[in-house]
Coordinates of N, CA and C in Angstrom, one line a residue:
Chain T
A1 N -93.9 61.4 -82.3 CA -93.1 61.4 -81.1 C -92.0 62.5 -81.2
Q2 N -91.8 63.1 -80.0 CA -90.8 64.1 -79.9 C -89.4 63.5 -80.0
S3 N -88.5 64.3 -80.6 CA -87.1 63.9 -80.7 C -86.2 65.1 -80.8
V4 N -84.9 64.9 -80.5 CA -83.9 66.0 -80.6 C -82.7 65.5 -81.3
T5 N -82.1 66.3 -82.1 CA -80.9 66.0 -82.8 C -79.9 67.1 -82.6
Q6 N -78.7 66.6 -82.0 CA -77.6 67.6 -81.8 C -76.6 67.3 -82.9
L7 N -76.2 68.3 -83.6 CA -75.3 68.2 -84.7 C -73.9 68.4 -84.2
G8 N -73.1 67.4 -84.3 CA -71.7 67.5 -83.8 C -71.5 66.9 -82.4
S9 N -70.9 65.8 -82.3 CA -70.7 65.2 -81.0 C -69.5 65.9 -80.3
H10 N -68.6 66.5 -81.0 CA -67.5 67.2 -80.4 C -67.4 68.5 -81.1
V11 N -67.2 69.6 -80.3 CA -66.9 70.9 -80.8 C -65.7 71.5 -80.1
S12 N -64.8 72.0 -80.8 CA -63.6 72.6 -80.2 C -63.5 74.1 -80.6
V13 N -63.3 74.9 -79.6 CA -63.2 76.4 -79.9 C -62.0 76.9 -79.1
S14 N -61.5 78.0 -79.5 CA -60.5 78.7 -78.8 C -61.1 79.5 -77.7
E15 N -60.3 79.7 -76.6 CA -60.8 80.6 -75.5 C -61.1 82.0 -76.1
G16 N -62.2 82.6 -75.8 CA -62.6 83.9 -76.3 C -63.4 83.8 -77.6
A17 N -63.5 82.7 -78.2 CA -64.2 82.5 -79.5 C -65.7 82.3 -79.2
L18 N -66.5 82.4 -80.3 CA -67.9 82.2 -80.2 C -68.2 80.7 -80.0
V19 N -69.1 80.4 -79.1 CA -69.6 79.0 -79.0 C -70.9 78.9 -79.7
L20 N -71.1 77.9 -80.5 CA -72.3 77.6 -81.2 C -72.6 76.1 -81.1
L21 N -73.6 75.6 -80.4 CA -73.9 74.2 -80.3 C -75.3 74.1 -80.9
R22 N -75.4 73.2 -81.8 CA -76.7 73.1 -82.6 C -77.7 72.0 -82.1
C23 N -78.9 72.4 -82.1 CA -80.0 71.5 -81.7 C -81.2 71.7 -82.6
N24 N -81.7 70.6 -83.1 CA -82.9 70.6 -83.9 C -83.9 69.6 -83.2
Y25 N -85.2 70.0 -83.2 CA -86.1 69.2 -82.5 C -87.3 68.8 -83.5
S26 N -88.0 67.8 -83.1 CA -89.2 67.4 -83.8 C -90.3 67.2 -82.7
S27 N -91.4 67.9 -83.0 CA -92.4 67.9 -82.0 C -93.8 68.2 -82.7
S28 N -94.8 67.4 -82.3 CA -96.1 67.6 -82.9 C -96.9 68.6 -82.2
V29 N -96.4 69.1 -81.1 CA -97.1 70.1 -80.3 C -96.0 71.2 -80.0
P30 N -96.5 72.4 -79.6 CA -95.5 73.4 -79.2 C -94.6 72.8 -78.1
P31 N -93.3 72.9 -78.4 CA -92.3 72.2 -77.5 C -91.9 73.1 -76.3
Y32 N -91.5 72.4 -75.2 CA -90.7 73.0 -74.2 C -89.3 72.5 -74.4
L33 N -88.4 73.4 -74.5 CA -87.0 73.1 -74.8 C -86.0 73.5 -73.8
F34 N -85.0 72.7 -73.6 CA -84.0 72.9 -72.5 C -82.6 72.6 -73.0
W35 N -81.7 73.3 -72.4 CA -80.3 73.0 -72.5 C -79.7 72.7 -71.1
Y36 N -79.0 71.6 -71.0 CA -78.4 71.2 -69.8 C -76.9 71.1 -70.0
V37 N -76.1 71.3 -69.0 CA -74.6 71.0 -69.1 C -74.3 70.0 -68.0
Q38 N -73.3 69.1 -68.4 CA -72.8 68.1 -67.5 C -71.3 68.2 -67.4
Y39 N -70.8 68.4 -66.2 CA -69.4 68.4 -66.0 C -69.0 66.9 -65.5
P40 N -67.8 66.5 -65.7 CA -67.4 65.2 -65.4 C -67.8 64.7 -64.0
N41 N -68.3 63.5 -63.9 CA -68.8 62.9 -62.7 C -69.8 63.7 -61.9
Q42 N -70.6 64.5 -62.6 CA -71.7 65.2 -62.0 C -73.0 65.0 -62.8
G43 N -74.1 65.5 -62.2 CA -75.4 65.4 -62.8 C -75.5 66.5 -63.8
L44 N -76.7 66.7 -64.2 CA -77.0 67.7 -65.2 C -77.5 69.0 -64.6
Q45 N -77.0 70.1 -65.1 CA -77.3 71.5 -64.6 C -78.1 72.2 -65.7
L46 N -79.2 72.8 -65.3 CA -80.0 73.5 -66.3 C -79.3 74.8 -66.7
L47 N -79.1 75.0 -68.0 CA -78.6 76.3 -68.5 C -79.7 77.3 -68.8
L48 N -80.7 76.8 -69.5 CA -81.8 77.7 -69.9 C -82.9 76.9 -70.4
K49 N -84.1 77.5 -70.5 CA -85.3 76.8 -71.0 C -86.1 77.8 -71.9
Y50 N -86.9 77.2 -72.8 CA -87.9 77.9 -73.6 C -89.2 77.2 -73.3
T51 N -90.2 78.0 -72.9 CA -91.5 77.5 -72.8 C -92.5 78.2 -73.7
T52 N -92.8 79.4 -73.4 CA -93.5 80.3 -74.3 C -93.0 81.7 -74.3
G53 N -93.5 82.6 -75.2 CA -93.1 84.0 -75.1 C -91.8 84.3 -75.9
A54 N -91.0 85.0 -75.3 CA -89.8 85.5 -76.0 C -88.9 84.3 -76.5
T55 N -88.6 84.5 -77.8 CA -87.9 83.3 -78.4 C -86.4 83.3 -78.2
L56 N -85.8 84.5 -77.7 CA -84.4 84.5 -77.3 C -84.4 84.4 -75.8
V57 N -83.7 83.3 -75.4 CA -83.7 83.0 -74.0 C -82.3 83.1 -73.5
K58 N -82.2 83.8 -72.4 CA -80.9 84.0 -71.7 C -80.8 83.0 -70.5
G59 N -79.6 82.4 -70.4 CA -79.4 81.5 -69.3 C -78.2 81.9 -68.4
I60 N -77.7 80.9 -67.7 CA -76.6 81.2 -66.8 C -75.3 81.1 -67.5
N61 N -74.3 81.7 -66.9 CA -72.9 81.6 -67.4 C -72.8 82.3 -68.8
G62 N -73.6 83.2 -69.2 CA -73.5 83.9 -70.4 C -74.1 83.2 -71.6
F63 N -74.7 82.1 -71.5 CA -75.3 81.3 -72.6 C -76.7 81.9 -72.9
E64 N -77.0 81.7 -74.2 CA -78.4 82.1 -74.6 C -78.7 81.1 -75.8
A65 N -80.0 81.0 -76.1 CA -80.5 80.2 -77.2 C -81.7 80.9 -77.8
E66 N -81.9 80.6 -79.1 CA -83.0 81.2 -79.8 C -83.9 80.1 -80.3
F67 N -85.2 80.2 -80.0 CA -86.1 79.3 -80.5 C -86.6 79.8 -81.9
K68 N -86.4 78.9 -82.9 CA -86.8 79.3 -84.3 C -87.8 78.2 -84.7
K69 N -89.1 78.5 -84.7 CA -90.1 77.5 -85.0 C -90.0 77.1 -86.5
S70 N -89.7 78.1 -87.4 CA -89.6 77.7 -88.8 C -88.5 76.8 -89.2
E71 N -87.4 76.8 -88.3 CA -86.3 76.0 -88.6 C -86.3 74.8 -87.6
T72 N -87.2 74.7 -86.7 CA -87.3 73.7 -85.7 C -85.9 73.6 -85.0
S73 N -85.4 74.8 -84.6 CA -84.0 74.8 -84.0 C -84.0 75.5 -82.7
F74 N -83.1 75.2 -81.9 CA -82.9 75.8 -80.6 C -81.4 75.8 -80.3
H75 N -80.6 76.5 -81.1 CA -79.2 76.5 -80.9 C -78.7 77.3 -79.7
L76 N -77.6 76.8 -79.1 CA -77.1 77.4 -77.9 C -75.8 78.2 -78.3
T77 N -75.7 79.4 -77.8 CA -74.6 80.2 -78.2 C -74.0 80.9 -76.9
K78 N -72.7 81.3 -77.0 CA -72.1 82.1 -76.0 C -71.0 83.0 -76.8
P79 N -71.0 84.2 -76.6 CA -70.2 85.1 -77.4 C -68.7 84.8 -77.2
S80 N -68.3 84.5 -76.0 CA -66.9 84.3 -75.7 C -66.6 83.1 -74.8
A81 N -66.0 82.1 -75.3 CA -65.8 80.9 -74.6 C -64.7 81.1 -73.5
H82 N -65.0 80.4 -72.4 CA -64.0 80.3 -71.3 C -63.6 78.9 -71.0
M83 N -62.4 78.7 -70.5 CA -61.9 77.4 -70.2 C -62.9 76.6 -69.4
S84 N -63.6 77.3 -68.5 CA -64.5 76.6 -67.6 C -65.8 76.1 -68.3
D85 N -66.0 76.5 -69.5 CA -67.1 76.0 -70.3 C -67.0 74.6 -70.9
A86 N -65.8 74.1 -70.8 CA -65.5 72.7 -71.3 C -66.4 71.7 -70.5
A87 N -67.2 71.0 -71.2 CA -68.2 70.1 -70.6 C -69.0 69.5 -71.7
E88 N -70.0 68.7 -71.3 CA -70.9 68.1 -72.3 C -72.2 68.8 -72.1
Y89 N -72.8 69.1 -73.3 CA -74.1 69.9 -73.3 C -75.2 69.0 -74.0
F90 N -76.3 69.1 -73.4 CA -77.4 68.3 -73.8 C -78.6 69.2 -74.1
C91 N -79.2 69.0 -75.3 CA -80.5 69.6 -75.6 C -81.6 68.7 -75.3
A92 N -82.7 69.1 -74.8 CA -83.8 68.2 -74.5 C -85.1 68.9 -74.8
V93 N -86.1 68.0 -75.1 CA -87.5 68.5 -75.4 C -88.4 67.8 -74.3
R94 N -89.3 68.5 -73.8 CA -90.2 68.0 -72.8 C -91.5 67.6 -73.5
T95 N -91.8 66.3 -73.2 CA -93.0 65.7 -73.8 C -94.1 65.7 -72.7
N96 N -95.2 66.3 -73.0 CA -96.3 66.3 -72.1 C -97.4 65.5 -72.6
T97 N -97.8 64.5 -71.9 CA -99.0 63.6 -72.3 C -99.9 63.6 -71.1
G98 N -101.0 64.4 -71.2 CA -101.9 64.6 -70.1 C -101.1 65.3 -69.0
T99 N -101.0 64.6 -67.9 CA -100.3 65.2 -66.7 C -98.9 64.6 -66.6
A100 N -98.6 63.6 -67.5 CA -97.3 63.0 -67.4 C -96.3 63.7 -68.3
S101 N -95.1 63.7 -68.0 CA -94.1 64.4 -68.8 C -92.8 63.6 -68.7
K102 N -91.9 63.8 -69.7 CA -90.6 63.3 -69.6 C -89.7 64.1 -70.5
L103 N -88.4 64.1 -70.3 CA -87.5 64.8 -71.1 C -86.9 63.8 -72.1
T104 N -86.8 64.2 -73.4 CA -86.1 63.4 -74.4 C -84.9 64.2 -74.7
F105 N -83.7 63.5 -74.6 CA -82.5 64.2 -74.8 C -81.8 63.9 -76.1
G106 N -81.0 64.9 -76.6 CA -80.2 64.6 -77.7 C -79.0 63.8 -77.2
T107 N -78.1 63.5 -78.1 CA -77.0 62.6 -77.8 C -75.8 63.4 -77.2
G108 N -75.9 64.7 -77.1 CA -74.9 65.4 -76.4 C -73.8 66.0 -77.3
T109 N -73.2 67.1 -76.9 CA -72.1 67.7 -77.6 C -71.0 68.0 -76.6
R110 N -69.9 67.4 -76.8 CA -68.8 67.7 -75.9 C -68.0 68.9 -76.4
L111 N -68.0 69.9 -75.6 CA -67.3 71.2 -75.9 C -65.9 71.2 -75.3
Q112 N -64.9 71.4 -76.2 CA -63.5 71.5 -75.8 C -63.1 73.0 -76.0
V113 N -62.4 73.6 -75.0 CA -62.0 74.9 -75.1 C -60.5 74.9 -75.0
T114 N -59.8 75.5 -76.0 CA -58.3 75.5 -76.1 C -57.8 76.9 -75.9
L115 N -56.5 76.9 -75.5 CA -55.9 78.2 -75.3 C -55.5 78.8 -76.6
Chain A
K1 N -81.9 76.2 -50.2 CA -82.7 75.0 -50.3 C -81.8 73.9 -50.8
A2 N -81.8 72.7 -50.2 CA -80.9 71.7 -50.6 C -81.4 71.1 -52.0
G3 N -80.4 70.6 -52.7 CA -80.7 70.1 -54.0 C -81.1 68.6 -53.9
V4 N -81.2 68.0 -55.1 CA -81.5 66.6 -55.2 C -80.3 65.8 -54.7
T5 N -80.6 64.8 -53.8 CA -79.5 64.0 -53.3 C -79.8 62.5 -53.8
Q6 N -78.7 61.8 -54.1 CA -78.9 60.4 -54.5 C -77.9 59.6 -53.7
T7 N -78.3 58.5 -53.2 CA -77.4 57.6 -52.5 C -77.6 56.1 -53.0
P8 N -76.6 55.3 -53.1 CA -75.2 55.8 -52.9 C -74.7 56.5 -54.1
R9 N -73.5 57.0 -54.1 CA -72.9 57.6 -55.3 C -72.3 56.6 -56.2
Y10 N -71.7 55.6 -55.6 CA -71.1 54.5 -56.4 C -71.5 53.2 -55.8
L11 N -71.6 52.2 -56.8 CA -72.1 50.9 -56.4 C -71.5 49.9 -57.3
I12 N -71.0 48.8 -56.8 CA -70.5 47.7 -57.6 C -71.2 46.5 -57.2
K13 N -71.8 45.8 -58.2 CA -72.6 44.6 -58.0 C -72.1 43.6 -59.1
T14 N -72.5 42.3 -58.8 CA -72.2 41.3 -59.8 C -73.5 40.9 -60.5
R15 N -73.3 40.2 -61.7 CA -74.5 39.8 -62.4 C -75.4 38.9 -61.6
G16 N -76.7 39.1 -61.8 CA -77.7 38.3 -61.1 C -78.2 39.0 -59.8
Q17 N -77.4 39.9 -59.2 CA -77.8 40.5 -58.0 C -78.9 41.6 -58.3
Q18 N -79.4 42.1 -57.2 CA -80.4 43.2 -57.4 C -79.8 44.4 -56.6
V19 N -80.3 45.6 -57.0 CA -79.8 46.8 -56.4 C -81.0 47.8 -56.2
T20 N -80.9 48.6 -55.2 CA -81.8 49.7 -54.9 C -81.1 51.0 -54.8
L21 N -81.6 52.0 -55.5 CA -81.0 53.3 -55.5 C -82.0 54.2 -54.9
S22 N -81.5 55.3 -54.2 CA -82.4 56.2 -53.5 C -82.2 57.6 -54.0
C23 N -83.3 58.3 -54.0 CA -83.3 59.7 -54.5 C -84.2 60.6 -53.5
S24 N -83.7 61.6 -53.0 CA -84.4 62.6 -52.2 C -84.6 63.9 -53.0
P25 N -85.8 64.3 -53.4 CA -86.0 65.4 -54.2 C -85.9 66.7 -53.4
I26 N -85.9 67.8 -54.1 CA -85.9 69.1 -53.5 C -87.2 69.3 -52.7
S27 N -87.1 69.9 -51.6 CA -88.2 70.1 -50.7 C -89.4 70.8 -51.5
G28 N -90.6 70.2 -51.4 CA -91.7 70.8 -52.1 C -91.9 70.2 -53.5
H29 N -91.0 69.5 -54.0 CA -91.1 68.9 -55.3 C -91.9 67.6 -55.2
R30 N -92.9 67.4 -56.0 CA -93.6 66.1 -55.9 C -93.4 65.1 -57.0
S31 N -92.7 65.6 -58.0 CA -92.4 64.7 -59.2 C -90.9 64.2 -59.1
V32 N -90.7 63.0 -59.3 CA -89.3 62.4 -59.4 C -89.3 61.6 -60.6
S33 N -88.3 61.8 -61.4 CA -88.0 61.1 -62.7 C -86.7 60.4 -62.6
W34 N -86.5 59.3 -63.2 CA -85.3 58.6 -63.3 C -84.8 58.4 -64.7
Y35 N -83.5 58.5 -64.9 CA -82.9 58.4 -66.2 C -81.7 57.5 -66.1
Q36 N -81.4 56.8 -67.2 CA -80.2 56.0 -67.3 C -79.3 56.6 -68.3
Q37 N -78.0 56.8 -68.0 CA -77.1 57.4 -68.9 C -75.9 56.4 -69.2
T38 N -75.7 56.0 -70.4 CA -74.7 55.2 -70.8 C -74.0 55.8 -72.1
P39 N -72.7 55.4 -72.3 CA -72.0 56.0 -73.4 C -72.7 55.6 -74.8
G40 N -73.2 54.4 -74.8 CA -73.8 53.9 -76.1 C -75.2 54.4 -76.3
Q41 N -76.0 54.5 -75.3 CA -77.4 54.9 -75.5 C -77.8 56.3 -75.1
G42 N -76.8 56.9 -74.4 CA -77.1 58.3 -74.0 C -78.0 58.3 -72.8
L43 N -78.8 59.4 -72.7 CA -79.7 59.6 -71.6 C -81.1 59.0 -72.0
Q44 N -81.6 58.1 -71.2 CA -82.9 57.5 -71.5 C -83.8 57.5 -70.3
F45 N -85.0 57.9 -70.6 CA -86.0 58.0 -69.5 C -86.5 56.6 -69.0
L46 N -86.5 56.5 -67.7 CA -86.9 55.2 -67.1 C -88.4 55.3 -66.7
F47 N -88.6 56.2 -65.7 CA -90.0 56.4 -65.2 C -90.1 57.7 -64.4
E48 N -91.4 58.1 -64.2 CA -91.7 59.3 -63.5 C -92.7 58.9 -62.4
Y49 N -92.5 59.4 -61.2 CA -93.5 59.3 -60.1 C -94.0 60.6 -59.7
F50 N -95.2 60.7 -59.4 CA -95.9 61.9 -58.9 C -96.9 61.5 -57.8
S51 N -96.8 62.0 -56.7 CA -97.7 61.7 -55.6 C -97.8 60.2 -55.4
E52 N -96.7 59.5 -55.4 CA -96.6 58.1 -55.1 C -97.2 57.2 -56.2
T53 N -97.5 57.8 -57.4 CA -98.0 57.1 -58.5 C -97.1 57.2 -59.7
Q54 N -96.9 56.1 -60.3 CA -96.1 56.1 -61.6 C -97.0 56.6 -62.7
R55 N -96.6 57.7 -63.3 CA -97.5 58.3 -64.3 C -96.9 58.3 -65.7
N56 N -95.6 57.8 -65.8 CA -95.0 57.7 -67.1 C -93.9 56.7 -67.0
K57 N -93.7 55.9 -68.1 CA -92.7 54.9 -68.0 C -92.0 54.8 -69.4
G58 N -90.7 54.6 -69.3 CA -89.9 54.5 -70.6 C -89.9 53.0 -71.0
N59 N -89.1 52.8 -72.0 CA -89.1 51.5 -72.6 C -88.0 50.6 -72.0
F60 N -88.1 50.2 -70.8 CA -87.2 49.4 -70.1 C -87.9 48.1 -69.7
P61 N -87.1 47.0 -69.5 CA -87.7 45.7 -69.1 C -88.3 45.8 -67.7
G62 N -89.1 44.9 -67.3 CA -89.7 44.9 -66.0 C -88.8 44.7 -64.9
R63 N -87.5 44.4 -65.2 CA -86.5 44.3 -64.1 C -86.3 45.6 -63.4
F64 N -86.6 46.7 -64.1 CA -86.5 48.0 -63.6 C -87.8 48.5 -63.0
S65 N -87.8 48.8 -61.8 CA -89.0 49.2 -61.1 C -88.7 50.4 -60.2
G66 N -89.7 51.0 -59.7 CA -89.5 52.1 -58.8 C -90.7 52.3 -57.9
R67 N -90.5 53.2 -57.0 CA -91.6 53.6 -56.1 C -91.4 55.0 -55.5
Q68 N -92.4 55.6 -55.0 CA -92.3 56.9 -54.4 C -93.0 56.8 -53.1
F69 N -92.4 57.4 -52.1 CA -93.0 57.5 -50.8 C -93.8 58.7 -50.5
S70 N -94.5 58.8 -49.4 CA -95.4 59.9 -49.2 C -94.6 61.2 -49.0
N71 N -93.3 61.1 -48.6 CA -92.5 62.3 -48.5 C -91.8 62.7 -49.8
S72 N -92.2 62.1 -50.9 CA -91.7 62.3 -52.3 C -90.4 61.6 -52.5
R73 N -89.7 61.1 -51.5 CA -88.5 60.3 -51.8 C -88.8 59.1 -52.7
S74 N -87.9 58.8 -53.5 CA -88.1 57.7 -54.5 C -87.0 56.7 -54.5
E75 N -87.3 55.5 -54.8 CA -86.3 54.4 -55.0 C -86.5 53.8 -56.3
M76 N -85.4 53.3 -56.9 CA -85.6 52.5 -58.1 C -84.8 51.2 -57.8
N77 N -85.3 50.1 -58.3 CA -84.8 48.8 -58.1 C -84.5 48.1 -59.4
V78 N -83.4 47.5 -59.5 CA -83.1 46.7 -60.7 C -82.8 45.3 -60.2
S79 N -83.5 44.3 -60.7 CA -83.3 43.0 -60.3 C -82.6 42.2 -61.4
T80 N -82.0 41.1 -61.0 CA -81.2 40.2 -61.9 C -80.3 41.1 -62.8
L81 N -79.4 41.7 -62.2 CA -78.5 42.6 -62.9 C -77.8 42.0 -64.1
E82 N -77.7 42.7 -65.2 CA -76.9 42.3 -66.3 C -75.7 43.3 -66.5
L83 N -74.7 42.8 -67.3 CA -73.6 43.7 -67.5 C -74.0 45.0 -68.1
G84 N -75.0 45.0 -69.0 CA -75.5 46.2 -69.7 C -76.2 47.2 -68.8
D85 N -76.4 46.8 -67.6 CA -77.1 47.7 -66.7 C -76.1 48.7 -66.0
S86 N -74.8 48.5 -66.3 CA -73.8 49.4 -65.8 C -74.0 50.8 -66.5
A87 N -74.2 51.8 -65.6 CA -74.6 53.1 -66.1 C -74.6 54.1 -65.0
L88 N -74.7 55.4 -65.3 CA -75.0 56.4 -64.4 C -76.5 56.6 -64.3
Y89 N -77.1 56.4 -63.1 CA -78.5 56.6 -63.0 C -78.8 57.9 -62.3
L90 N -79.5 58.7 -63.0 CA -79.8 60.1 -62.6 C -81.3 60.2 -62.2
C91 N -81.4 60.9 -61.1 CA -82.8 61.2 -60.6 C -83.0 62.7 -60.8
A92 N -84.2 63.1 -61.1 CA -84.5 64.5 -61.3 C -85.8 64.8 -60.6
S93 N -85.9 66.0 -60.0 CA -87.2 66.3 -59.3 C -87.7 67.6 -59.9
S94 N -89.0 67.8 -59.9 CA -89.7 69.0 -60.3 C -91.0 69.2 -59.5
L95 N -91.5 70.4 -59.7 CA -92.8 70.6 -59.0 C -93.9 69.7 -59.5
G96 N -93.8 69.3 -60.8 CA -94.7 68.2 -61.2 C -95.9 68.7 -62.0
G97 N -96.1 70.0 -62.2 CA -97.2 70.5 -62.9 C -97.0 70.3 -64.4
V98 N -98.0 70.4 -65.2 CA -97.9 70.3 -66.6 C -97.4 71.6 -67.1
G99 N -96.4 71.5 -68.0 CA -95.8 72.7 -68.6 C -94.3 72.7 -68.5
G100 N -93.7 73.8 -68.5 CA -92.3 73.9 -68.6 C -91.5 73.9 -67.3
N101 N -92.1 73.3 -66.3 CA -91.3 73.2 -65.0 C -90.1 72.4 -65.3
E102 N -88.9 73.1 -64.9 CA -87.7 72.4 -65.2 C -87.5 71.3 -64.2
Q103 N -86.7 70.3 -64.6 CA -86.3 69.2 -63.8 C -84.9 69.5 -63.2
F104 N -84.7 69.3 -61.9 CA -83.4 69.5 -61.3 C -82.8 68.1 -61.0
F105 N -81.6 68.0 -61.5 CA -80.9 66.7 -61.4 C -80.0 66.5 -60.2
G106 N -80.0 65.3 -59.7 CA -79.0 64.9 -58.7 C -77.7 64.6 -59.3
P107 N -76.7 64.2 -58.5 CA -75.3 63.9 -59.0 C -75.2 62.5 -59.6
G108 N -76.3 61.7 -59.4 CA -76.3 60.4 -60.0 C -75.7 59.3 -59.1
T109 N -76.0 58.1 -59.4 CA -75.4 56.9 -58.8 C -74.8 56.1 -60.0
R110 N -73.5 55.9 -59.8 CA -72.8 55.2 -60.8 C -72.8 53.7 -60.4
L111 N -73.5 52.9 -61.2 CA -73.6 51.4 -61.0 C -72.6 50.7 -61.9
T112 N -71.8 49.9 -61.4 CA -70.9 49.0 -62.2 C -71.3 47.5 -61.9
V113 N -71.6 46.8 -62.9 CA -72.0 45.4 -62.8 C -70.9 44.6 -63.4
L114 N -70.4 43.7 -62.5 CA -69.2 42.8 -62.9 C -69.7 41.4 -63.2

């Protein structure tokens, strides 16, 4: 069964500092991986996704993630944090069984950005 | 193109009642999935509908059910509500093909059971 582990339920960075949110996955088949962001009282917004091809994926708002099969990781990074990045971030793996599919989410990482 | 819409946004019910939540997917999307989000359990998959057929189901009791209409709109129903059903219920739509089609989420319905 596919699963996702996010290391660190809370991460705090200073404005302008590097953001690194960690995600490790477990999958018996080549995974489709996603990062979503959730702002308070809102739904989930897709930041980026990895399906096949280039392992470095660029997303919205300056975020990017690198798929490393040997490390079963898909860490999310942003070179310089902005106050508006404060939110909860979820890593997810998409499970395909025949034509059915579902997202399995990690437990989330709450990002705090301080002045 | 309009996003995924969910109604109502907030709902308060009492134990034992039933509730129906509605989701309108993005135009052209044929797959609708439902997720429950709680502080304790996180985001959990409820079910997925595609072309009016349930094609995937999560590990929830039979009190949780859903359906999809010919226009791809979906409803989920929870009967005999329990306190533990208090959660944010998120609906997501996608094109529905196999592969990496992303799911687009609505704002959610926050259900409070008293």
